Amino acid sequence: MVEPEAETIAGTAVVDAEPDRRAAAGLSPADSVLVRVRSRLPEFTGALQRVAEHVLSDPAAAARATIVELAERSGTSPATVTRFCRALGFEGYADLRLGIAAETGRAHSAGWTVDIGREIQPTDPLERVLGQIIAADTRAMHDTADLLDLTEVGRAAEAIAGAARVNIFGASGSALVGEEMQFSLHRIGVAAWAWNDVHEGLASAALLRPGDVALGISHGGQTRETIETLAEAGSHGATTVALTGFPRSPLAELADIVLLTASQATSFRPDALSARHPQLVVLDLLYIAVAQRTHDRAHAAFQRTARAVGGHKANREARP
């Protein structure tokens, strides 16, 4: 049934997606279509959200459907589908269909034969579950590579390489990812601290200065504690970096530098969990970029730290 419903994005009437608006969203026309839909999903409301959810639930079927069929299946109208296309930066439905068809075709040719969108059932054999996880993670890695702005990675690396202090903020699972980054940076001589307590994080952020760096990690970009600590750091002149999956999230909007990741959720692995591996890949890239820019210092620091812990490794020659 067609509903005469007003479609909005973040409470604002949808208008034609202009090039500068796409740039402000951190997305370009060349980005993966489904990544674009997924990253904008929290902003859509009402009928637009239903169209987005239907496209994500079965991209191949959406690529085959006419505009009338997609409208009927999502319980909206052809006009809503057209607005949805324009919100994503397409001129019309034909361009959206071509984009989705090309993407699903690439996925098939790349060997992603497992239906990433299917539900994992409690009775599924582990072989099927393993294939599902590998397919989802592989797709998420490729989507992240397409989405990631390497210029922004370079900017973040330059800032960290020249910083006297690096603070890393995150909560729950994001805190674990932050601790991995803190460990990596420490091994190459970068003074970095990871904070997961909001009081300690705010106190540390308040002591940052211009030239220091604050990195906030939150897949949804909605975690209040991470937003508060990054904002506090920025208010004292620190360079702020956000690692998130949503370019229009509150965390991304307040950061100086935004590093985007993609995820492929499955049953028992919602977005927040499925985002871990892409986050680690982006942070590993950032860590290596920092090491490249501080090569001599990083190499010497890594050698010293390796020698320091070398005595605690098992001696293979002493084994019976």
GROMACS .gro file of C-alpha atoms in nm:
model
  320
    1MET     CA    1   0.000   0.000   0.000
    2VAL     CA    2   0.138   0.341  -0.095
    3GLU     CA    3   0.160   0.583   0.195
    4PRO     CA    4   0.153   0.963   0.145
    5GLU     CA    5   0.428   0.997   0.403
    6ALA     CA    6   0.689   1.271   0.424
    7GLU     CA    7   1.039   1.128   0.403
    8THR     CA    8   1.315   1.292   0.601
    9ILE     CA    9   1.680   1.252   0.674
   10ALA     CA   10   1.776   1.357   1.026
   11GLY     CA   11   1.458   1.564   1.047
   12THR     CA   12   1.522   1.760   0.728
   13ALA     CA   13   1.323   1.730   0.406
   14VAL     CA   14   1.510   1.540   0.139
   15VAL     CA   15   1.621   1.741  -0.163
   16ASP     CA   16   1.839   1.659  -0.459
   17ALA     CA   17   2.179   1.530  -0.345
   18GLU     CA   18   2.427   1.790  -0.461
   19PRO     CA   19   2.800   1.714  -0.508
   20ASP     CA   20   2.904   1.926  -0.208
   21ARG     CA   21   2.651   1.745   0.008
   22ARG     CA   22   2.796   1.409  -0.095
   23ALA     CA   23   3.142   1.536  -0.011
   24ALA     CA   24   3.022   1.656   0.328
   25ALA     CA   25   2.887   1.308   0.393
   26GLY     CA   26   3.230   1.161   0.333
   27LEU     CA   27   3.105   0.965   0.034
   28SER     CA   28   3.169   0.992  -0.337
   29PRO     CA   29   2.973   0.858  -0.632
   30ALA     CA   30   3.239   0.589  -0.676
   31ASP     CA   31   3.178   0.440  -0.332
   32SER     CA   32   3.011   0.104  -0.291
   33VAL     CA   33   2.636   0.153  -0.326
   34LEU     CA   34   2.550  -0.078  -0.037
   35VAL     CA   35   2.814   0.081   0.185
   36ARG     CA   36   2.657   0.415   0.104
   37VAL     CA   37   2.310   0.286   0.196
   38ARG     CA   38   2.433   0.123   0.516
   39SER     CA   39   2.627   0.429   0.630
   40ARG     CA   40   2.325   0.654   0.577
   41LEU     CA   41   2.071   0.416   0.733
   42PRO     CA   42   2.065   0.581   1.079
   43GLU     CA   43   1.973   0.911   0.916
   44PHE     CA   44   1.676   0.781   0.723
   45THR     CA   45   1.332   0.785   0.881
   46GLY     CA   46   0.990   0.653   0.784
   47ALA     CA   47   0.946   0.546   0.423
   48LEU     CA   48   1.306   0.617   0.323
   49GLN     CA   49   1.425   0.384   0.597
   50ARG     CA   50   1.198   0.108   0.470
   51VAL     CA   51   1.341   0.140   0.120
   52ALA     CA   52   1.698   0.129   0.256
   53GLU     CA   53   1.627  -0.177   0.470
   54HIS     CA   54   1.465  -0.358   0.178
   55VAL     CA   55   1.763  -0.287  -0.050
   56LEU     CA   56   2.008  -0.411   0.212
   57SER     CA   57   1.805  -0.724   0.287
   58ASP     CA   58   1.819  -0.847  -0.074
   59PRO     CA   59   2.040  -0.636  -0.304
   60ALA     CA   60   2.018  -0.878  -0.596
   61ALA     CA   61   1.639  -0.866  -0.594
   62ALA     CA   62   1.646  -0.487  -0.570
   63ALA     CA   63   1.872  -0.473  -0.877
   64ARG     CA   64   1.617  -0.676  -1.074
   65ALA     CA   65   1.309  -0.489  -0.954
   66THR     CA   66   1.142  -0.202  -1.135
   67ILE     CA   67   1.083   0.119  -0.942
   68VAL     CA   68   0.717   0.024  -0.896
   69GLU     CA   69   0.810  -0.324  -0.769
   70LEU     CA   70   1.063  -0.187  -0.520
   71ALA     CA   71   0.809   0.066  -0.397
   72GLU     CA   72   0.544  -0.203  -0.347
   73ARG     CA   73   0.782  -0.443  -0.173
   74SER     CA   74   0.900  -0.172   0.068
   75GLY     CA   75   0.548  -0.039   0.125
   76THR     CA   76   0.630   0.304  -0.015
   77SER     CA   77   0.580   0.490  -0.343
   78PRO     CA   78   0.786   0.542  -0.662
   79ALA     CA   79   0.832   0.905  -0.557
   80THR     CA   80   0.988   0.787  -0.231
   81VAL     CA   81   1.223   0.555  -0.417
   82THR     CA   82   1.328   0.846  -0.638
   83ARG     CA   83   1.399   1.060  -0.332
   84PHE     CA   84   1.595   0.773  -0.185
   85CYS     CA   85   1.810   0.756  -0.498
   86ARG     CA   86   1.878   1.129  -0.490
   87ALA     CA   87   1.965   1.118  -0.121
   88LEU     CA   88   2.238   0.869  -0.215
   89GLY     CA   89   2.369   1.090  -0.494
   90PHE     CA   90   2.205   0.918  -0.792
   91GLU     CA   91   2.008   1.104  -1.055
   92GLY     CA   92   1.741   0.837  -1.067
   93TYR     CA   93   1.643   0.478  -1.009
   94ALA     CA   94   1.817   0.346  -1.321
   95ASP     CA   95   2.155   0.458  -1.186
   96LEU     CA   96   2.084   0.296  -0.849
   97ARG     CA   97   1.987  -0.034  -1.014
   98LEU     CA   98   2.301  -0.035  -1.228
   99GLY     CA   99   2.518   0.038  -0.925
  100ILE     CA  100   2.367  -0.243  -0.719
  101ALA     CA  101   2.379  -0.487  -1.012
  102ALA     CA  102   2.747  -0.410  -1.076
  103GLU     CA  103   2.828  -0.453  -0.709
  104THR     CA  104   2.647  -0.783  -0.667
  105GLY     CA  105   2.812  -0.901  -0.990
  106ARG     CA  106   3.158  -0.817  -0.853
  107ALA     CA  107   3.076  -1.000  -0.532
  108HIS     CA  108   2.981  -1.312  -0.728
  109SER     CA  109   3.292  -1.300  -0.948
  110ALA     CA  110   3.510  -1.249  -0.640
  111GLY     CA  111   3.384  -1.575  -0.497
  112TRP     CA  112   3.151  -1.436  -0.229
  113THR     CA  113   2.901  -1.712  -0.294
  114VAL     CA  114   2.761  -1.716   0.059
  115ASP     CA  115   2.453  -1.499   0.097
  116ILE     CA  116   2.588  -1.243   0.342
  117GLY     CA  117   2.242  -1.118   0.423
  118ARG     CA  118   2.099  -1.452   0.535
  119GLU     CA  119   2.027  -1.530   0.896
  120ILE     CA  120   2.250  -1.777   1.078
  121GLN     CA  121   2.021  -2.033   1.235
  122PRO     CA  122   2.092  -2.211   1.566
  123THR     CA  123   2.096  -2.544   1.378
  124ASP     CA  124   2.339  -2.436   1.104
  125PRO     CA  125   2.650  -2.657   1.082
  126LEU     CA  126   2.980  -2.492   1.175
  127GLU     CA  127   3.103  -2.531   0.818
  128ARG     CA  128   2.821  -2.303   0.700
  129VAL     CA  129   2.877  -2.059   0.987
  130LEU     CA  130   3.249  -2.041   0.908
  131GLY     CA  131   3.174  -1.967   0.544
  132GLN     CA  132   2.929  -1.698   0.648
  133ILE     CA  133   3.181  -1.529   0.876
  134ILE     CA  134   3.460  -1.540   0.618
  135ALA     CA  135   3.232  -1.406   0.344
  136ALA     CA  136   3.104  -1.124   0.565
  137ASP     CA  137   3.451  -1.025   0.685
  138THR     CA  138   3.597  -1.041   0.334
  139ARG     CA  139   3.322  -0.820   0.200
  140ALA     CA  140   3.362  -0.578   0.491
  141MET     CA  141   3.736  -0.549   0.425
  142HIS     CA  142   3.681  -0.472   0.057
  143ASP     CA  143   3.404  -0.224   0.139
  144THR     CA  144   3.629  -0.054   0.393
  145ALA     CA  145   3.909  -0.026   0.137
  146ASP     CA  146   3.665   0.138  -0.105
  147LEU     CA  147   3.529   0.370   0.162
  148LEU     CA  148   3.854   0.473   0.329
  149ASP     CA  149   4.004   0.809   0.231
  150LEU     CA  150   4.381   0.749   0.223
  151THR     CA  151   4.445   1.122   0.229
  152GLU     CA  152   4.275   1.134   0.568
  153VAL     CA  153   4.484   0.838   0.685
  154GLY     CA  154   4.794   1.029   0.583
  155ARG     CA  155   4.679   1.339   0.770
  156ALA     CA  156   4.616   1.134   1.083
  157ALA     CA  157   4.957   0.967   1.053
  158GLU     CA  158   5.133   1.302   1.017
  159ALA     CA  159   4.954   1.435   1.323
  160ILE     CA  160   5.039   1.130   1.535
  161ALA     CA  161   5.400   1.120   1.415
  162GLY     CA  162   5.451   1.478   1.534
  163ALA     CA  163   5.245   1.455   1.853
  164ALA     CA  164   5.392   1.472   2.201
  165ARG     CA  165   5.095   1.275   2.334
  166VAL     CA  166   4.821   1.060   2.178
  167ASN     CA  167   4.501   0.981   2.367
  168ILE     CA  168   4.272   0.702   2.247
  169PHE     CA  169   3.910   0.691   2.363
  170GLY     CA  170   3.655   0.414   2.329
  171ALA     CA  171   3.396   0.221   2.526
  172SER     CA  172   3.322  -0.151   2.548
  173GLY     CA  173   3.445  -0.332   2.235
  174SER     CA  174   3.585  -0.011   2.090
  175ALA     CA  175   3.805   0.017   2.399
  176LEU     CA  176   3.962  -0.318   2.312
  177VAL     CA  177   4.042  -0.194   1.964
  178GLY     CA  178   4.189   0.124   2.114
  179GLU     CA  179   4.414  -0.076   2.345
  180GLU     CA  180   4.554  -0.264   2.045
  181MET     CA  181   4.642   0.067   1.880
  182GLN     CA  182   4.797   0.200   2.202
  183PHE     CA  183   5.015  -0.111   2.230
  184SER     CA  184   5.131  -0.082   1.869
  185LEU     CA  185   5.219   0.286   1.902
  186HIS     CA  186   5.406   0.231   2.229
  187ARG     CA  187   5.624  -0.033   2.064
  188ILE     CA  188   5.758   0.230   1.822
  189GLY     CA  189   5.811   0.501   2.081
  190VAL     CA  190   5.491   0.703   2.045
  191ALA     CA  191   5.357   0.824   2.379
  192ALA     CA  192   5.001   0.692   2.365
  193TRP     CA  193   4.737   0.617   2.627
  194ALA     CA  194   4.406   0.432   2.588
  195TRP     CA  195   4.115   0.534   2.812
  196ASN     CA  196   3.785   0.353   2.861
  197ASP     CA  197   3.666   0.528   3.178
  198VAL     CA  198   3.486   0.853   3.102
  199HIS     CA  199   3.614   1.037   3.412
  200GLU     CA  200   3.976   0.941   3.351
  201GLY     CA  201   3.934   1.009   2.980
  202LEU     CA  202   3.792   1.357   3.034
  203ALA     CA  203   4.067   1.444   3.281
  204SER     CA  204   4.334   1.329   3.038
  205ALA     CA  205   4.167   1.508   2.746
  206ALA     CA  206   4.165   1.831   2.945
  207LEU     CA  207   4.545   1.817   2.966
  208LEU     CA  208   4.600   1.788   2.592
  209ARG     CA  209   4.749   2.079   2.400
  210PRO     CA  210   4.776   2.193   2.038
  211GLY     CA  211   4.993   1.940   1.859
  212ASP     CA  212   4.859   1.647   2.060
  213VAL     CA  213   4.617   1.396   1.906
  214ALA     CA  214   4.293   1.245   2.034
  215LEU     CA  215   4.151   0.937   1.859
  216GLY     CA  216   3.788   0.843   1.929
  217ILE     CA  217   3.662   0.498   1.827
  218SER     CA  218   3.292   0.420   1.791
  219HIS     CA  219   3.139   0.224   1.505
  220GLY     CA  220   2.801   0.395   1.534
  221GLY     CA  221   2.954   0.729   1.629
  222GLN     CA  222   2.682   0.772   1.891
  223THR     CA  223   2.861   0.672   2.214
  224ARG     CA  224   2.818   0.970   2.444
  225GLU     CA  225   3.132   0.911   2.650
  226THR     CA  226   3.354   0.894   2.342
  227ILE     CA  227   3.191   1.204   2.194
  228GLU     CA  228   3.242   1.397   2.519
  229THR     CA  229   3.609   1.304   2.557
  230LEU     CA  230   3.689   1.384   2.193
  231ALA     CA  231   3.508   1.717   2.221
  232GLU     CA  232   3.701   1.799   2.539
  233ALA     CA  233   4.029   1.721   2.365
  234GLY     CA  234   3.936   1.936   2.068
  235SER     CA  235   3.842   2.228   2.291
  236HIS     CA  236   4.204   2.241   2.410
  237GLY     CA  237   4.347   2.249   2.058
  238ALA     CA  238   4.429   1.880   2.009
  239THR     CA  239   4.384   1.731   1.663
  240THR     CA  240   4.081   1.503   1.680
  241VAL     CA  241   4.044   1.183   1.478
  242ALA     CA  242   3.728   0.971   1.458
  243LEU     CA  243   3.721   0.605   1.356
  244THR     CA  244   3.358   0.526   1.277
  245GLY     CA  245   3.128   0.362   1.027
  246PHE     CA  246   2.897   0.660   0.985
  247PRO     CA  247   3.021   0.982   0.822
  248ARG     CA  248   2.732   1.195   0.952
  249SER     CA  249   2.742   1.066   1.309
  250PRO     CA  250   2.797   1.308   1.601
  251LEU     CA  251   3.149   1.172   1.652
  252ALA     CA  252   3.243   1.223   1.287
  253GLU     CA  253   3.096   1.571   1.273
  254LEU     CA  254   3.311   1.703   1.560
  255ALA     CA  255   3.638   1.541   1.445
  256ASP     CA  256   3.908   1.712   1.239
  257ILE     CA  257   3.988   1.386   1.059
  258VAL     CA  258   3.744   1.103   0.988
  259LEU     CA  259   3.847   0.745   0.910
  260LEU     CA  260   3.553   0.536   0.784
  261THR     CA  261   3.500   0.161   0.810
  262ALA     CA  262   3.234  -0.073   0.676
  263SER     CA  263   3.078  -0.379   0.834
  264GLN     CA  264   2.868  -0.678   0.731
  265ALA     CA  265   2.638  -0.783   1.014
  266THR     CA  266   2.513  -1.139   1.052
  267SER     CA  267   2.303  -1.311   1.316
  268PHE     CA  268   2.488  -1.315   1.648
  269ARG     CA  269   2.733  -1.059   1.503
  270PRO     CA  270   2.560  -0.720   1.482
  271ASP     CA  271   2.734  -0.418   1.330
  272ALA     CA  272   2.922  -0.329   1.648
  273LEU     CA  273   3.088  -0.673   1.657
  274SER     CA  274   3.133  -0.723   1.284
  275ALA     CA  275   3.311  -0.386   1.264
  276ARG     CA  276   3.606  -0.502   1.477
  277HIS     CA  277   3.818  -0.655   1.201
  278PRO     CA  278   3.780  -0.358   0.962
  279GLN     CA  279   3.863  -0.123   1.251
  280LEU     CA  280   4.179  -0.318   1.330
  281VAL     CA  281   4.281  -0.315   0.962
  282VAL     CA  282   4.242   0.064   0.940
  283LEU     CA  283   4.433   0.117   1.265
  284ASP     CA  284   4.706  -0.121   1.148
  285LEU     CA  285   4.737   0.086   0.831
  286LEU     CA  286   4.752   0.402   1.040
  287TYR     CA  287   5.016   0.250   1.270
  288ILE     CA  288   5.235   0.151   0.973
  289ALA     CA  289   5.194   0.497   0.821
  290VAL     CA  290   5.314   0.648   1.150
  291ALA     CA  291   5.610   0.408   1.160
  292GLN     CA  292   5.702   0.507   0.802
  293ARG     CA  293   5.707   0.873   0.898
  294THR     CA  294   5.922   0.809   1.207
  295HIS     CA  295   6.128   0.529   1.057
  296ASP     CA  296   6.459   0.574   1.239
  297ARG     CA  297   6.300   0.641   1.577
  298ALA     CA  298   6.041   0.369   1.529
  299HIS     CA  299   6.297   0.108   1.422
  300ALA     CA  300   6.523   0.182   1.717
  301ALA     CA  301   6.232   0.175   1.962
  302PHE     CA  302   6.100  -0.152   1.822
  303GLN     CA  303   6.443  -0.313   1.853
  304ARG     CA  304   6.477  -0.200   2.215
  305THR     CA  305   6.130  -0.319   2.312
  306ALA     CA  306   6.189  -0.653   2.136
  307ARG     CA  307   6.511  -0.705   2.332
  308ALA     CA  308   6.338  -0.611   2.657
  309VAL     CA  309   6.079  -0.887   2.625
  310GLY     CA  310   6.302  -1.137   2.445
  311GLY     CA  311   6.412  -1.304   2.768
  312HIS     CA  312   6.055  -1.404   2.845
  313LYS     CA  313   6.012  -1.613   2.532
  314ALA     CA  314   6.064  -1.988   2.537
  315ASN     CA  315   6.408  -2.106   2.428
  316ARG     CA  316   6.353  -2.354   2.147
  317GLU     CA  317   6.699  -2.507   2.187
  318ALA     CA  318   6.624  -2.589   2.551
  319ARG     CA  319   6.322  -2.801   2.461
  320PRO     CA  320   6.361  -3.179   2.500
   0.00000   0.00000   0.00000
